[in-house]
Amino acid sequence: MDFILDSPTPETLNGDISLHDRLRNKLQNSVFWARCMRHVLSLGQKEMVSFMDFLLSPTSKVLNKWFESDVLKATIAGDAIVGSMASIHAPGSGYVLLHHVMGETDGDRNVWSHVEGGMGSVSLAISKAAIEAGVHILTNAEVSQVLLFDGTRVHSSIVLSNATPYKTFMGLVPQDALPNDFLRAVKYSDYYSGVTKINVAVDKLPQFHCYKSSQLEVGPHHTATIHIGSESMEEIGSACLDAWNGLPSGRPVMEMTIPSSMDKTISPPGKHVVSLFTQYTPYKPSDGSWEDPTYRESYAQKCFSLIDEYAPGFSTSVIGYDMLTPPDLEREFGLTGGNIFHGAMGLDSLFLMRPAIGWSGYRSPVNGLYMCGSGSHPGGGVMGAPGRNAAHVVLQDFKKQYR
């Protein structure tokens, strides 16, 4: 998968293209498929069939094949539903599992890292390097139509959009400049998401039933990803059904991390920060509204009470919290539908189909406008691959323009 993730897609060029560029594109695509075929041949037929079975199968089938323990299967299955409204019994959810467990840090597979100072430190590091290279960065400015919201004009022959495809093409680009089939594909893509993120400040570390310790300081279990409310795949399936019926899950599936267990810069001494990814929460619940403070509070307390079952006293340790429901994520970060991956990660929305058939190569129907965010190949996740791939395409086009 590394080769596919780190390569621009072998997309056919659109528009009025010179014969030279068409031939160059065909050659590049041929090289891609030749390299891809070498990887396939190196696997052999038996392993390739197993690989395709993994990609196309439901997560439940994959895990039932390899594991016996309900708790272990449910714990691993949590990685197949992050950021989605999909069931672990849905065909193709095996790929979503693979996408989340093939991460790498310093050469080690399936390793997740905490960033010192919080995730914003990644953006700050990139911006610092860019500024040192002579880049001018403007923040806190809302964009309207490739114009800043205050009417300021930014002139450029190249624009890269890190917003969702929907936000970019349905909100920032005049729709009469776009082909109808492209507009329909973007408009009707799957942006559903069941994630509500809760950032919690606590005055002590949670102490778990399953890990008896007389010590109150950080233990190895505090530095790991902690799964709450999913002791079997059946529980995850029931939580998904609740959301499909318009209700926040009765027993939310939660991934808990405690970044302050490893990073002392983000909380005062003796205090900690707990991060909760909770699922499933519909964008528009049928039994209330996320705009209602009482409704929001009831969901947060449901999550805290569930944690109490595993770590008694957690609720009483809460100093305060910040909750981001799907509409909050959409409003505050421009994430259409609240989808943290800028669109579903099903097999029908990946590779040559992302964000739309015929437009997977980072270029768009608007000359000079490129997509570089998670809504483009290879999708979401903190890996930078869409931006890196898009940058190579832009540089290639830039060199052609000024050669």
PDB file of N, CA and C in Angstrom, residues 178-238:
ATOM      1  N   LEU A 178     -18.047  24.809 -13.508  1.00  0.00           N
ATOM      2  CA  LEU A 178     -17.772  23.390 -13.262  1.00  0.00           C
ATOM      3  C   LEU A 178     -18.700  22.508 -14.084  1.00  0.00           C
ATOM      4  N   PRO A 179     -18.198  21.362 -14.573  1.00  0.00           N
ATOM      5  CA  PRO A 179     -19.051  20.419 -15.312  1.00  0.00           C
ATOM      6  C   PRO A 179     -20.152  19.858 -14.413  1.00  0.00           C
ATOM      7  N   ASN A 180     -21.313  19.600 -14.962  1.00  0.00           N
ATOM      8  CA  ASN A 180     -22.446  19.111 -14.179  1.00  0.00           C
ATOM      9  C   ASN A 180     -22.163  17.768 -13.515  1.00  0.00           C
ATOM     10  N   ASP A 181     -21.505  16.848 -14.241  1.00  0.00           N
ATOM     11  CA  ASP A 181     -21.244  15.533 -13.656  1.00  0.00           C
ATOM     12  C   ASP A 181     -20.270  15.635 -12.482  1.00  0.00           C
ATOM     13  N   PHE A 182     -19.323  16.551 -12.577  1.00  0.00           N
ATOM     14  CA  PHE A 182     -18.382  16.764 -11.475  1.00  0.00           C
ATOM     15  C   PHE A 182     -19.106  17.342 -10.265  1.00  0.00           C
ATOM     16  N   LEU A 183     -19.964  18.329 -10.504  1.00  0.00           N
ATOM     17  CA  LEU A 183     -20.723  18.943  -9.415  1.00  0.00           C
ATOM     18  C   LEU A 183     -21.598  17.911  -8.703  1.00  0.00           C
ATOM     19  N   ARG A 184     -22.262  17.057  -9.472  1.00  0.00           N
ATOM     20  CA  ARG A 184     -23.124  16.040  -8.863  1.00  0.00           C
ATOM     21  C   ARG A 184     -22.314  15.074  -8.010  1.00  0.00           C
ATOM     22  N   ALA A 185     -21.145  14.683  -8.531  1.00  0.00           N
ATOM     23  CA  ALA A 185     -20.297  13.751  -7.781  1.00  0.00           C
ATOM     24  C   ALA A 185     -19.868  14.349  -6.452  1.00  0.00           C
ATOM     25  N   VAL A 186     -19.482  15.616  -6.458  1.00  0.00           N
ATOM     26  CA  VAL A 186     -19.044  16.281  -5.236  1.00  0.00           C
ATOM     27  C   VAL A 186     -20.218  16.473  -4.279  1.00  0.00           C
ATOM     28  N   LYS A 187     -21.348  16.909  -4.829  1.00  0.00           N
ATOM     29  CA  LYS A 187     -22.516  17.203  -3.998  1.00  0.00           C
ATOM     30  C   LYS A 187     -23.052  15.965  -3.294  1.00  0.00           C
ATOM     31  N   TYR A 188     -23.042  14.824  -3.987  1.00  0.00           N
ATOM     32  CA  TYR A 188     -23.678  13.631  -3.448  1.00  0.00           C
ATOM     33  C   TYR A 188     -22.680  12.607  -2.915  1.00  0.00           C
ATOM     34  N   SER A 189     -21.452  13.040  -2.679  1.00  0.00           N
ATOM     35  CA  SER A 189     -20.492  12.167  -2.010  1.00  0.00           C
ATOM     36  C   SER A 189     -20.941  11.928  -0.569  1.00  0.00           C
ATOM     37  N   ASP A 190     -20.415  10.886   0.026  1.00  0.00           N
ATOM     38  CA  ASP A 190     -20.782  10.512   1.397  1.00  0.00           C
ATOM     39  C   ASP A 190     -19.926  11.301   2.393  1.00  0.00           C
ATOM     40  N   TYR A 191     -20.557  12.262   3.069  1.00  0.00           N
ATOM     41  CA  TYR A 191     -19.867  13.059   4.076  1.00  0.00           C
ATOM     42  C   TYR A 191     -20.381  12.750   5.485  1.00  0.00           C
ATOM     43  N   TYR A 192     -21.147  11.668   5.630  1.00  0.00           N
ATOM     44  CA  TYR A 192     -21.680  11.335   6.948  1.00  0.00           C
ATOM     45  C   TYR A 192     -20.545  11.007   7.911  1.00  0.00           C
ATOM     46  N   SER A 193     -20.737  11.393   9.155  1.00  0.00           N
ATOM     47  CA  SER A 193     -19.751  11.073  10.185  1.00  0.00           C
ATOM     48  C   SER A 193     -20.460  10.890  11.507  1.00  0.00           C
ATOM     49  N   GLY A 194     -20.004   9.926  12.278  1.00  0.00           N
ATOM     50  CA  GLY A 194     -20.628   9.662  13.566  1.00  0.00           C
ATOM     51  C   GLY A 194     -19.792  10.104  14.747  1.00  0.00           C
ATOM     52  N   VAL A 195     -18.767  10.915  14.500  1.00  0.00           N
ATOM     53  CA  VAL A 195     -17.816  11.255  15.567  1.00  0.00           C
ATOM     54  C   VAL A 195     -18.233  12.505  16.329  1.00  0.00           C
ATOM     55  N   THR A 196     -18.195  12.406  17.650  1.00  0.00           N
ATOM     56  CA  THR A 196     -18.208  13.581  18.509  1.00  0.00           C
ATOM     57  C   THR A 196     -16.943  13.535  19.347  1.00  0.00           C
ATOM     58  N   LYS A 197     -16.159  14.590  19.253  1.00  0.00           N
ATOM     59  CA  LYS A 197     -14.887  14.665  19.980  1.00  0.00           C
ATOM     60  C   LYS A 197     -15.128  15.419  21.280  1.00  0.00           C
ATOM     61  N   ILE A 198     -14.635  14.868  22.383  1.00  0.00           N
ATOM     62  CA  ILE A 198     -14.755  15.524  23.684  1.00  0.00           C
ATOM     63  C   ILE A 198     -13.355  15.657  24.281  1.00  0.00           C
ATOM     64  N   ASN A 199     -12.920  16.877  24.495  1.00  0.00           N
ATOM     65  CA  ASN A 199     -11.643  17.152  25.157  1.00  0.00           C
ATOM     66  C   ASN A 199     -11.930  17.471  26.619  1.00  0.00           C
ATOM     67  N   VAL A 200     -11.347  16.710  27.521  1.00  0.00           N
ATOM     68  CA  VAL A 200     -11.694  16.793  28.936  1.00  0.00           C
ATOM     69  C   VAL A 200     -10.475  17.174  29.768  1.00  0.00           C
ATOM     70  N   ALA A 201     -10.667  18.105  30.677  1.00  0.00           N
ATOM     71  CA  ALA A 201      -9.642  18.440  31.670  1.00  0.00           C
ATOM     72  C   ALA A 201     -10.013  17.757  32.977  1.00  0.00           C
ATOM     73  N   VAL A 202      -9.082  17.018  33.575  1.00  0.00           N
ATOM     74  CA  VAL A 202      -9.347  16.281  34.818  1.00  0.00           C
ATOM     75  C   VAL A 202      -8.299  16.628  35.861  1.00  0.00           C
ATOM     76  N   ASP A 203      -8.672  16.434  37.134  1.00  0.00           N
ATOM     77  CA  ASP A 203      -7.737  16.768  38.210  1.00  0.00           C
ATOM     78  C   ASP A 203      -6.946  15.564  38.702  1.00  0.00           C
ATOM     79  N   LYS A 204      -7.157  14.399  38.074  1.00  0.00           N
ATOM     80  CA  LYS A 204      -6.356  13.223  38.403  1.00  0.00           C
ATOM     81  C   LYS A 204      -6.463  12.208  37.277  1.00  0.00           C
ATOM     82  N   LEU A 205      -5.504  11.312  37.230  1.00  0.00           N
ATOM     83  CA  LEU A 205      -5.520  10.270  36.218  1.00  0.00           C
ATOM     84  C   LEU A 205      -6.621   9.254  36.506  1.00  0.00           C
ATOM     85  N   PRO A 206      -7.295   8.749  35.469  1.00  0.00           N
ATOM     86  CA  PRO A 206      -8.272   7.678  35.696  1.00  0.00           C
ATOM     87  C   PRO A 206      -7.568   6.406  36.164  1.00  0.00           C
ATOM     88  N   GLN A 207      -8.181   5.732  37.118  1.00  0.00           N
ATOM     89  CA  GLN A 207      -7.660   4.457  37.624  1.00  0.00           C
ATOM     90  C   GLN A 207      -8.649   3.358  37.247  1.00  0.00           C
ATOM     91  N   PHE A 208      -8.172   2.333  36.536  1.00  0.00           N
ATOM     92  CA  PHE A 208      -9.045   1.343  35.929  1.00  0.00           C
ATOM     93  C   PHE A 208      -9.152   0.064  36.753  1.00  0.00           C
ATOM     94  N   HIS A 209     -10.363  -0.518  36.750  1.00  0.00           N
ATOM     95  CA  HIS A 209     -10.601  -1.804  37.404  1.00  0.00           C
ATOM     96  C   HIS A 209      -9.592  -2.858  36.943  1.00  0.00           C
ATOM     97  N   CYS A 210      -9.330  -2.861  35.647  1.00  0.00           N
ATOM     98  CA  CYS A 210      -8.557  -3.958  35.054  1.00  0.00           C
ATOM     99  C   CYS A 210      -7.061  -3.833  35.295  1.00  0.00           C
ATOM    100  N   TYR A 211      -6.633  -2.724  35.867  1.00  0.00           N
ATOM    101  CA  TYR A 211      -5.197  -2.534  36.114  1.00  0.00           C
ATOM    102  C   TYR A 211      -5.032  -2.018  37.537  1.00  0.00           C
ATOM    103  N   LYS A 212      -4.971  -2.940  38.479  1.00  0.00           N
ATOM    104  CA  LYS A 212      -4.853  -2.567  39.878  1.00  0.00           C
ATOM    105  C   LYS A 212      -3.449  -2.057  40.162  1.00  0.00           C
ATOM    106  N   SER A 213      -3.364  -0.856  40.710  1.00  0.00           N
ATOM    107  CA  SER A 213      -2.070  -0.283  41.042  1.00  0.00           C
ATOM    108  C   SER A 213      -2.230   0.666  42.215  1.00  0.00           C
ATOM    109  N   SER A 214      -1.284   0.587  43.128  1.00  0.00           N
ATOM    110  CA  SER A 214      -1.310   1.495  44.282  1.00  0.00           C
ATOM    111  C   SER A 214      -0.660   2.829  43.948  1.00  0.00           C
ATOM    112  N   GLN A 215      -0.014   2.873  42.777  1.00  0.00           N
ATOM    113  CA  GLN A 215       0.650   4.103  42.360  1.00  0.00           C
ATOM    114  C   GLN A 215      -0.325   4.990  41.577  1.00  0.00           C
ATOM    115  N   LEU A 216      -0.299   6.280  41.847  1.00  0.00           N
ATOM    116  CA  LEU A 216      -1.214   7.206  41.182  1.00  0.00           C
ATOM    117  C   LEU A 216      -0.563   7.935  40.015  1.00  0.00           C
ATOM    118  N   GLU A 217       0.749   7.726  39.809  1.00  0.00           N
ATOM    119  CA  GLU A 217       1.395   8.415  38.703  1.00  0.00           C
ATOM    120  C   GLU A 217       1.127   7.678  37.388  1.00  0.00           C
ATOM    121  N   VAL A 218       1.662   8.219  36.326  1.00  0.00           N
ATOM    122  CA  VAL A 218       1.420   7.673  34.988  1.00  0.00           C
ATOM    123  C   VAL A 218       1.972   6.257  34.877  1.00  0.00           C
ATOM    124  N   GLY A 219       1.133   5.354  34.367  1.00  0.00           N
ATOM    125  CA  GLY A 219       1.561   3.993  34.080  1.00  0.00           C
ATOM    126  C   GLY A 219       1.543   3.742  32.585  1.00  0.00           C
ATOM    127  N   PRO A 220       2.054   2.610  32.129  1.00  0.00           N
ATOM    128  CA  PRO A 220       2.094   2.338  30.681  1.00  0.00           C
ATOM    129  C   PRO A 220       0.706   2.314  30.050  1.00  0.00           C
ATOM    130  N   HIS A 221      -0.310   1.920  30.831  1.00  0.00           N
ATOM    131  CA  HIS A 221      -1.667   1.866  30.283  1.00  0.00           C
ATOM    132  C   HIS A 221      -2.213   3.264  29.997  1.00  0.00           C
ATOM    133  N   HIS A 222      -1.719   4.270  30.715  1.00  0.00           N
ATOM    134  CA  HIS A 222      -2.186   5.644  30.473  1.00  0.00           C
ATOM    135  C   HIS A 222      -1.641   6.217  29.159  1.00  0.00           C
ATOM    136  N   THR A 223      -0.544   5.671  28.678  1.00  0.00           N
ATOM    137  CA  THR A 223       0.084   6.213  27.455  1.00  0.00           C
ATOM    138  C   THR A 223      -0.427   5.513  26.201  1.00  0.00           C
ATOM    139  N   ALA A 224      -1.293   4.516  26.372  1.00  0.00           N
ATOM    140  CA  ALA A 224      -1.820   3.763  25.229  1.00  0.00           C
ATOM    141  C   ALA A 224      -3.168   4.326  24.788  1.00  0.00           C
ATOM    142  N   THR A 225      -3.698   3.790  23.700  1.00  0.00           N
ATOM    143  CA  THR A 225      -5.082   4.067  23.322  1.00  0.00           C
ATOM    144  C   THR A 225      -5.990   3.158  24.145  1.00  0.00           C
ATOM    145  N   ILE A 226      -6.970   3.743  24.811  1.00  0.00           N
ATOM    146  CA  ILE A 226      -7.843   3.020  25.728  1.00  0.00           C
ATOM    147  C   ILE A 226      -9.230   2.924  25.109  1.00  0.00           C
ATOM    148  N   HIS A 227      -9.737   1.716  24.987  1.00  0.00           N
ATOM    149  CA  HIS A 227     -11.044   1.498  24.356  1.00  0.00           C
ATOM    150  C   HIS A 227     -12.108   1.302  25.425  1.00  0.00           C
ATOM    151  N   ILE A 228     -13.181   2.062  25.303  1.00  0.00           N
ATOM    152  CA  ILE A 228     -14.266   2.051  26.285  1.00  0.00           C
ATOM    153  C   ILE A 228     -15.577   1.701  25.589  1.00  0.00           C
ATOM    154  N   GLY A 229     -16.372   0.837  26.213  1.00  0.00           N
ATOM    155  CA  GLY A 229     -17.728   0.594  25.731  1.00  0.00           C
ATOM    156  C   GLY A 229     -17.838  -0.328  24.542  1.00  0.00           C
ATOM    157  N   SER A 230     -16.810  -1.132  24.290  1.00  0.00           N
ATOM    158  CA  SER A 230     -16.885  -2.063  23.160  1.00  0.00           C
ATOM    159  C   SER A 230     -16.171  -3.349  23.540  1.00  0.00           C
ATOM    160  N   GLU A 231     -16.882  -4.211  24.245  1.00  0.00           N
ATOM    161  CA  GLU A 231     -16.290  -5.468  24.681  1.00  0.00           C
ATOM    162  C   GLU A 231     -16.572  -6.608  23.700  1.00  0.00           C
ATOM    163  N   SER A 232     -17.376  -6.313  22.684  1.00  0.00           N
ATOM    164  CA  SER A 232     -17.643  -7.302  21.637  1.00  0.00           C
ATOM    165  C   SER A 232     -18.035  -6.563  20.372  1.00  0.00           C
ATOM    166  N   MET A 233     -17.910  -7.238  19.246  1.00  0.00           N
ATOM    167  CA  MET A 233     -18.311  -6.620  17.985  1.00  0.00           C
ATOM    168  C   MET A 233     -19.819  -6.405  17.939  1.00  0.00           C
ATOM    169  N   GLU A 234     -20.567  -7.214  18.687  1.00  0.00           N
ATOM    170  CA  GLU A 234     -22.020  -7.028  18.736  1.00  0.00           C
ATOM    171  C   GLU A 234     -22.368  -5.684  19.369  1.00  0.00           C
ATOM    172  N   GLU A 235     -21.596  -5.269  20.382  1.00  0.00           N
ATOM    173  CA  GLU A 235     -21.837  -3.971  21.009  1.00  0.00           C
ATOM    174  C   GLU A 235     -21.605  -2.836  20.019  1.00  0.00           C
ATOM    175  N   ILE A 236     -20.555  -2.954  19.224  1.00  0.00           N
ATOM    176  CA  ILE A 236     -20.276  -1.921  18.218  1.00  0.00           C
ATOM    177  C   ILE A 236     -21.396  -1.891  17.187  1.00  0.00           C
ATOM    178  N   GLY A 237     -21.862  -3.077  16.772  1.00  0.00           N
ATOM    179  CA  GLY A 237     -22.961  -3.138  15.817  1.00  0.00           C
ATOM    180  C   GLY A 237     -24.226  -2.496  16.355  1.00  0.00           C
ATOM    181  N   SER A 238     -24.523  -2.714  17.631  1.00  0.00           N
ATOM    182  CA  SER A 238     -25.713  -2.106  18.244  1.00  0.00           C
ATOM    183  C   SER A 238     -25.583  -0.598  18.325  1.00  0.00           C
TER     184      SER A 238
END
